[in-house]
Amino acid sequence: MELDPLLLSRIQFAFVVSFHAIFPVFSIGLASYIALLEGLFYKTGNPLWSRLSHFWIKIFAVVFGMGVVSGIVMSFQFGTNWSNFSYATANFIGPLLSYEVITAFFLEAAFLGVLLFGRNKVPPGTHLFAAGMVALGTFISSFWILATNSWMHTPAGVELQDGIFQITSWTEAIFNPSFPYRFMHMGLASFLTGGFVVAGVSAWYLLRGRDVEANRKALSMCLWLLLIIAPAQAVIGDYHGLNTLEHQPTKVAAMEGNWETQNGVPLLLFAIPSKETQSNSFEIGIPKLASFILTHDMNGEVPGLKEVPVAEQPPVALVFWSFRLMVGIGVLMILFAFAGAWLRWRGQLYDHRFFLRGMSWMIGAPFVAVIAGWFVTETGRAPWLVQGMMSHSEGLTPSLTGAMALFTLIGYITVYAVVFTAGIYYITRIVKAGMEHDESGDTDEVERPSRPMSAAHIPFDKPATPPTSG
Amino acid sequence: MELIDLSLIWAVIIGFAIIMYVLMDGFDLGVGILFPFAPDEQSRDIMMNSVAPVWDGNETWLVLGGAGLLGAFPLVYSTFLPALYIGVFLMLAGLIFRGVAFEFRFKANRKRPWNWAFAGGSTVAAFAQGAVGGAYVQGFNTVDKVYVGGAFDWLTPFTVMTGLGLLAGYALLGTTWLIMKSEGHTQDWAYRITPRLLFAVLIVFGLISVWTPLVDDFVRERWFGNLGIIWVLPALALLSTYILWRAVRKRQEGMPFVATMAMFIFTYLGLLVSKWPYMVPPNYTIWDAASAPGSQLFLLIGMLFIIPIVLAYTAWTYWVFRGKVRADAGYH
Ligand code: HDD
Ligand code: HEM
Ligand code: HEM
């Protein structure tokens, strides 16, 4: 079989960037949470906040580390596999990524050192400041990278001259039409991720009766947050979709599984779209709802996939199902947030085992939703790399052979599999060990044992012994 | 715009980012390279603690080098990376393993695997970077600004030599850093191996200096043409070597590291002089490789404001973590 460098490069990019994306969404949310905890501790001096902060910083360190190393890979991916794309878009992408490095990455990296290791070396106020800077850095980082990415979906402020993108307006290019929606949607996604993970872990502890006071506080805080942002995410997502309808109608057609441009389009709950037959089988839908959502009119006209030649249609089934997965999880999140509010009102929040168990199962959900969302966005753009201006095949590295691409693809999969397994393993150990052992608070930590990071005396490679009470 | 040569300014900035990377990540990669040879596990704890708070920031200079090249000299980015495809992969894989080893090792009871990941990753990354440097000297097979060579063109005896050279050089930065940051038997050990590493570095660098003008007409012309002044650079590099050697003999603590850095800087400048103004040798100069002036300017404005701030807070974090590191000095 002939190895296709284009296909292999697409798989490789999708793999490495999806792997990378798992970590930022979590570190963005968690960084803000840690800054908040540090702030509360600074203000109240209540050791409970400090304990929570110590605990989450340990997990943050692991997640952040994996985010950094996989991010470094990303910054070279454009050149190794997509050199024509890099060369053509460098006038725009180059400065933006560089700004990301100097405004965000240095900030995060420098203050991370102080956040992780500097507790006894700087005054508490400075330590709090470092936590704030790390959180700020993660946001600045997403600003630049999402501006870059949004521009690939809705290019603006540029013109093509001799195959090279030249900037005509920096503001138009950076604040391109899909950027505000993507930035908000992604920001909320990060907070949802942080919120569900912290809430889920706290629920898990509460089920086992461990460190009850701190975990009740954490769960309660998270649920207030989720109650606001889970519904907000659906609203923003709706606006995001409307904006996409305007700029990338084919992508929306794929999300809806809608082949013909027509009025009164149903919202499909289930279908098996096929590019071969250019139609769906096994459709189950709610009449006219898609038209209503997208045009706010029961009989509004929704564009269909057949508007463009088959070669310009994205992989419909993938977009269609990823979209349903993301929205499905979004709805589930709203239900959980509402259930939490209801139980709180009934005064059963901390004792409802079924709910707590559900919350701890939800830990994985935001990650799945995020990856699914990116698959909708990115595969929905296919065959374009820069919407309407440059295709995947035009962007590929000319000297790349199938064998080279396959070699590195297998390489990345192997390396990431090892790293990921180890990372999950250590994170699970930290969670199982819990925060009870970290009694150090903030004052008596002058000397620590030789492996203080292995949280004082807990051998992570042996089974942790759950304490009897909090 | 015609008044100032933006490409020239950018060449200086990128050159600065690269040497910053080499010096800063150099010593922490060096610590990794030395890891298997450390006298005991306690020394390894010290070695790792000495770089743990700063390695992430150090590595960010690499990202700046990459992104900066994309922004200012996209041709370099779009030819080097395809040409060095396999080498870049190996470097990244090395950096991944050593990066996660920091976090994982401290949480593991069985440290062995992460010791190896840290050492192996650092070694592979250092070697690959040296080979990349060698490949730059060697030049690239391009047609119409597109790389057209094969996957292994970069791998030659010469690049293997430069790879080993950088490996030894980084290890030297590592030992001299440890002399500064450690005490007791770890420091004794660092003092002991520094002269040996220095010897290895001198041999490899010497070989490279003789080899390059022999195989490369352009380099020979540069050094043996009428630009006598550039011989100052190798002279200063040798002087730094001498200072280093003497400082180690006298058991000074800070000077060996400073002298090693000086040695690196002068060697690096010598390398740049050899190829100037070619950025993608043998065909394209810095001006051929440049992005649009508007893009260079847009980025330059921010750089001029932000880089000093970055340098300031980076210096501050080094200040926070100043002084000797002990095995038990609080991690997290
Ligand atoms: C919405 C957020 C987001 C998205 C879409 C991406 N990243 Fe990322 N990236 C971050 C948010 C982030 C972060 C929050 O700033 C990270 C994650 C964890 C971390 O350590 O910093 C990071 C780390 C990180 C690093 C290491 C920084 C360092 O040395 O400290 C690099 C080089 C990149 N990323 C590059 C990329 C590239 C080239 C991407 C596009 C394909 C990309 N990231 C997508
Ligand atoms: C971090 C979150 C991101 C995720 C999870 C993600 C996911 C994906 C996926 C799944 C594809 C494959 C599409 C296909 O082949 O049909 C893709 C393509 C692509 N994306 Fe993204 N993307 C992300 C961010 C970005 C950003 C920020 C950029 C640019 C700055 C970018 C640039 C590209 C490019 C160049 C491709 C083409 C290569 C390919 O098709 O695989 N992506 N992305
Ligand atoms: C609940 C209802 C939701 C709706 C209606 C919705 C809507 C959308 C739409 C229309 C897109 C595609 C944007 C494009 O055209 O490029 C998208 C992308 C995305 N979604 Fe959602 N979404 C929802 C929930 C969620 C949730 C719960 C998460 C994660 C926690 C999430 C994460 C993402 C991500 C990461 C992307 C890709 C980045 C982007 O384009 O913004 N979404 N979403």
PDB file of C-alpha atoms in Angstrom, chain A residues 285-398:
ATOM      1  CA  GLY A 285     -35.373  13.964  14.487  1.00  0.00           C
ATOM      2  CA  ILE A 286     -37.534  16.683  15.928  1.00  0.00           C
ATOM      3  CA  PRO A 287     -39.322  18.455  13.065  1.00  0.00           C
ATOM      4  CA  LYS A 288     -38.303  22.016  12.204  1.00  0.00           C
ATOM      5  CA  LEU A 289     -36.161  22.443  15.319  1.00  0.00           C
ATOM      6  CA  ALA A 290     -32.836  22.905  13.521  1.00  0.00           C
ATOM      7  CA  SER A 291     -34.328  25.652  11.412  1.00  0.00           C
ATOM      8  CA  PHE A 292     -35.666  27.271  14.531  1.00  0.00           C
ATOM      9  CA  ILE A 293     -32.343  27.131  16.393  1.00  0.00           C
ATOM     10  CA  LEU A 294     -30.308  28.383  13.476  1.00  0.00           C
ATOM     11  CA  THR A 295     -32.647  30.999  12.007  1.00  0.00           C
ATOM     12  CA  HIS A 296     -35.096  31.567  14.857  1.00  0.00           C
ATOM     13  CA  ASP A 297     -37.890  30.753  12.412  1.00  0.00           C
ATOM     14  CA  MET A 298     -39.649  27.367  12.166  1.00  0.00           C
ATOM     15  CA  ASN A 299     -39.484  27.487   8.398  1.00  0.00           C
ATOM     16  CA  GLY A 300     -36.155  29.227   8.007  1.00  0.00           C
ATOM     17  CA  GLU A 301     -33.824  28.132   5.234  1.00  0.00           C
ATOM     18  CA  VAL A 302     -30.751  26.126   6.236  1.00  0.00           C
ATOM     19  CA  PRO A 303     -27.939  25.577   3.735  1.00  0.00           C
ATOM     20  CA  GLY A 304     -27.142  21.998   2.753  1.00  0.00           C
ATOM     21  CA  LEU A 305     -23.968  20.072   2.074  1.00  0.00           C
ATOM     22  CA  LYS A 306     -24.766  19.704  -1.605  1.00  0.00           C
ATOM     23  CA  GLU A 307     -24.117  23.416  -2.075  1.00  0.00           C
ATOM     24  CA  VAL A 308     -20.467  22.462  -2.499  1.00  0.00           C
ATOM     25  CA  PRO A 309     -18.891  19.700  -4.628  1.00  0.00           C
ATOM     26  CA  VAL A 310     -18.370  16.353  -2.870  1.00  0.00           C
ATOM     27  CA  ALA A 311     -14.619  16.976  -2.787  1.00  0.00           C
ATOM     28  CA  GLU A 312     -15.194  20.075  -0.656  1.00  0.00           C
ATOM     29  CA  GLN A 313     -17.421  18.387   1.872  1.00  0.00           C
ATOM     30  CA  PRO A 314     -15.901  17.622   5.262  1.00  0.00           C
ATOM     31  CA  PRO A 315     -16.049  14.108   6.744  1.00  0.00           C
ATOM     32  CA  VAL A 316     -19.740  14.474   7.543  1.00  0.00           C
ATOM     33  CA  ALA A 317     -20.293  11.552   9.909  1.00  0.00           C
ATOM     34  CA  LEU A 318     -17.342  12.561  12.090  1.00  0.00           C
ATOM     35  CA  VAL A 319     -18.495  16.167  12.392  1.00  0.00           C
ATOM     36  CA  PHE A 320     -22.111  15.115  12.942  1.00  0.00           C
ATOM     37  CA  TRP A 321     -21.348  12.683  15.746  1.00  0.00           C
ATOM     38  CA  SER A 322     -18.640  14.722  17.446  1.00  0.00           C
ATOM     39  CA  PHE A 323     -21.113  17.580  17.601  1.00  0.00           C
ATOM     40  CA  ARG A 324     -23.746  15.394  19.220  1.00  0.00           C
ATOM     41  CA  LEU A 325     -21.215  14.080  21.705  1.00  0.00           C
ATOM     42  CA  MET A 326     -20.187  17.596  22.751  1.00  0.00           C
ATOM     43  CA  VAL A 327     -23.715  18.961  23.012  1.00  0.00           C
ATOM     44  CA  GLY A 328     -24.875  15.800  24.785  1.00  0.00           C
ATOM     45  CA  ILE A 329     -22.220  16.233  27.425  1.00  0.00           C
ATOM     46  CA  GLY A 330     -23.070  19.929  27.645  1.00  0.00           C
ATOM     47  CA  VAL A 331     -26.679  19.074  28.421  1.00  0.00           C
ATOM     48  CA  LEU A 332     -25.597  16.479  30.960  1.00  0.00           C
ATOM     49  CA  MET A 333     -23.429  19.096  32.657  1.00  0.00           C
ATOM     50  CA  ILE A 334     -26.374  21.473  32.934  1.00  0.00           C
ATOM     51  CA  LEU A 335     -28.445  18.685  34.477  1.00  0.00           C
ATOM     52  CA  PHE A 336     -25.754  17.990  37.038  1.00  0.00           C
ATOM     53  CA  ALA A 337     -25.401  21.651  37.916  1.00  0.00           C
ATOM     54  CA  PHE A 338     -29.175  21.959  38.393  1.00  0.00           C
ATOM     55  CA  ALA A 339     -29.339  18.750  40.384  1.00  0.00           C
ATOM     56  CA  GLY A 340     -26.639  20.145  42.643  1.00  0.00           C
ATOM     57  CA  ALA A 341     -28.594  23.342  43.200  1.00  0.00           C
ATOM     58  CA  TRP A 342     -31.742  21.413  43.961  1.00  0.00           C
ATOM     59  CA  LEU A 343     -29.996  19.130  46.455  1.00  0.00           C
ATOM     60  CA  ARG A 344     -28.385  22.122  48.083  1.00  0.00           C
ATOM     61  CA  TRP A 345     -31.794  23.730  48.493  1.00  0.00           C
ATOM     62  CA  ARG A 346     -33.063  20.497  50.028  1.00  0.00           C
ATOM     63  CA  GLY A 347     -30.000  20.404  52.274  1.00  0.00           C
ATOM     64  CA  GLN A 348     -28.835  17.007  50.966  1.00  0.00           C
ATOM     65  CA  LEU A 349     -25.933  18.060  48.832  1.00  0.00           C
ATOM     66  CA  TYR A 350     -23.199  16.375  50.847  1.00  0.00           C
ATOM     67  CA  ASP A 351     -25.028  13.163  51.684  1.00  0.00           C
ATOM     68  CA  HIS A 352     -26.692  12.205  48.443  1.00  0.00           C
ATOM     69  CA  ARG A 353     -24.469   9.269  47.518  1.00  0.00           C
ATOM     70  CA  PHE A 354     -25.990   8.785  44.105  1.00  0.00           C
ATOM     71  CA  PHE A 355     -25.311  12.383  43.171  1.00  0.00           C
ATOM     72  CA  LEU A 356     -21.785  12.306  44.594  1.00  0.00           C
ATOM     73  CA  ARG A 357     -21.023   9.161  42.669  1.00  0.00           C
ATOM     74  CA  GLY A 358     -22.373  10.779  39.516  1.00  0.00           C
ATOM     75  CA  MET A 359     -20.176  13.811  40.052  1.00  0.00           C
ATOM     76  CA  SER A 360     -17.111  11.627  40.378  1.00  0.00           C
ATOM     77  CA  TRP A 361     -18.005   9.863  37.136  1.00  0.00           C
ATOM     78  CA  MET A 362     -18.238  13.202  35.402  1.00  0.00           C
ATOM     79  CA  ILE A 363     -14.510  13.838  35.836  1.00  0.00           C
ATOM     80  CA  GLY A 364     -13.745  12.547  32.358  1.00  0.00           C
ATOM     81  CA  ALA A 365     -16.688  14.226  30.639  1.00  0.00           C
ATOM     82  CA  PRO A 366     -15.269  17.721  30.033  1.00  0.00           C
ATOM     83  CA  PHE A 367     -12.171  16.280  28.375  1.00  0.00           C
ATOM     84  CA  VAL A 368     -14.281  14.243  26.002  1.00  0.00           C
ATOM     85  CA  ALA A 369     -16.423  17.286  25.226  1.00  0.00           C
ATOM     86  CA  VAL A 370     -13.397  19.448  24.527  1.00  0.00           C
ATOM     87  CA  ILE A 371     -11.794  16.969  22.156  1.00  0.00           C
ATOM     88  CA  ALA A 372     -15.146  16.380  20.457  1.00  0.00           C
ATOM     89  CA  GLY A 373     -15.620  20.147  20.091  1.00  0.00           C
ATOM     90  CA  TRP A 374     -12.239  20.550  18.470  1.00  0.00           C
ATOM     91  CA  PHE A 375     -13.019  17.702  16.114  1.00  0.00           C
ATOM     92  CA  VAL A 376     -16.214  19.472  15.048  1.00  0.00           C
ATOM     93  CA  THR A 377     -14.418  22.722  14.472  1.00  0.00           C
ATOM     94  CA  GLU A 378     -11.327  21.392  12.775  1.00  0.00           C
ATOM     95  CA  THR A 379     -12.599  18.515  10.667  1.00  0.00           C
ATOM     96  CA  GLY A 380     -15.592  20.660   9.742  1.00  0.00           C
ATOM     97  CA  ARG A 381     -13.154  22.994   8.003  1.00  0.00           C
ATOM     98  CA  ALA A 382     -11.759  20.230   5.777  1.00  0.00           C
ATOM     99  CA  PRO A 383     -10.597  20.257   3.019  1.00  0.00           C
ATOM    100  CA  TRP A 384      -9.500  23.744   3.939  1.00  0.00           C
ATOM    101  CA  LEU A 385      -6.568  24.627   6.112  1.00  0.00           C
ATOM    102  CA  VAL A 386      -7.313  28.315   5.815  1.00  0.00           C
ATOM    103  CA  GLN A 387     -10.995  28.489   4.998  1.00  0.00           C
ATOM    104  CA  GLY A 388     -11.517  29.079   1.273  1.00  0.00           C
ATOM    105  CA  MET A 389      -7.907  30.109   0.702  1.00  0.00           C
ATOM    106  CA  MET A 390      -5.580  27.176   1.255  1.00  0.00           C
ATOM    107  CA  SER A 391      -6.285  23.460   1.359  1.00  0.00           C
ATOM    108  CA  HIS A 392      -4.657  20.679   3.380  1.00  0.00           C
ATOM    109  CA  SER A 393      -2.753  19.342   0.379  1.00  0.00           C
ATOM    110  CA  GLU A 394      -1.381  22.781  -0.505  1.00  0.00           C
ATOM    111  CA  GLY A 395      -0.034  23.187   2.998  1.00  0.00           C
ATOM    112  CA  LEU A 396       1.864  19.911   3.230  1.00  0.00           C
ATOM    113  CA  THR A 397       5.658  19.676   3.400  1.00  0.00           C
ATOM    114  CA  PRO A 398       6.809  18.818  -0.150  1.00  0.00           C
TER     115      PRO A 398
END
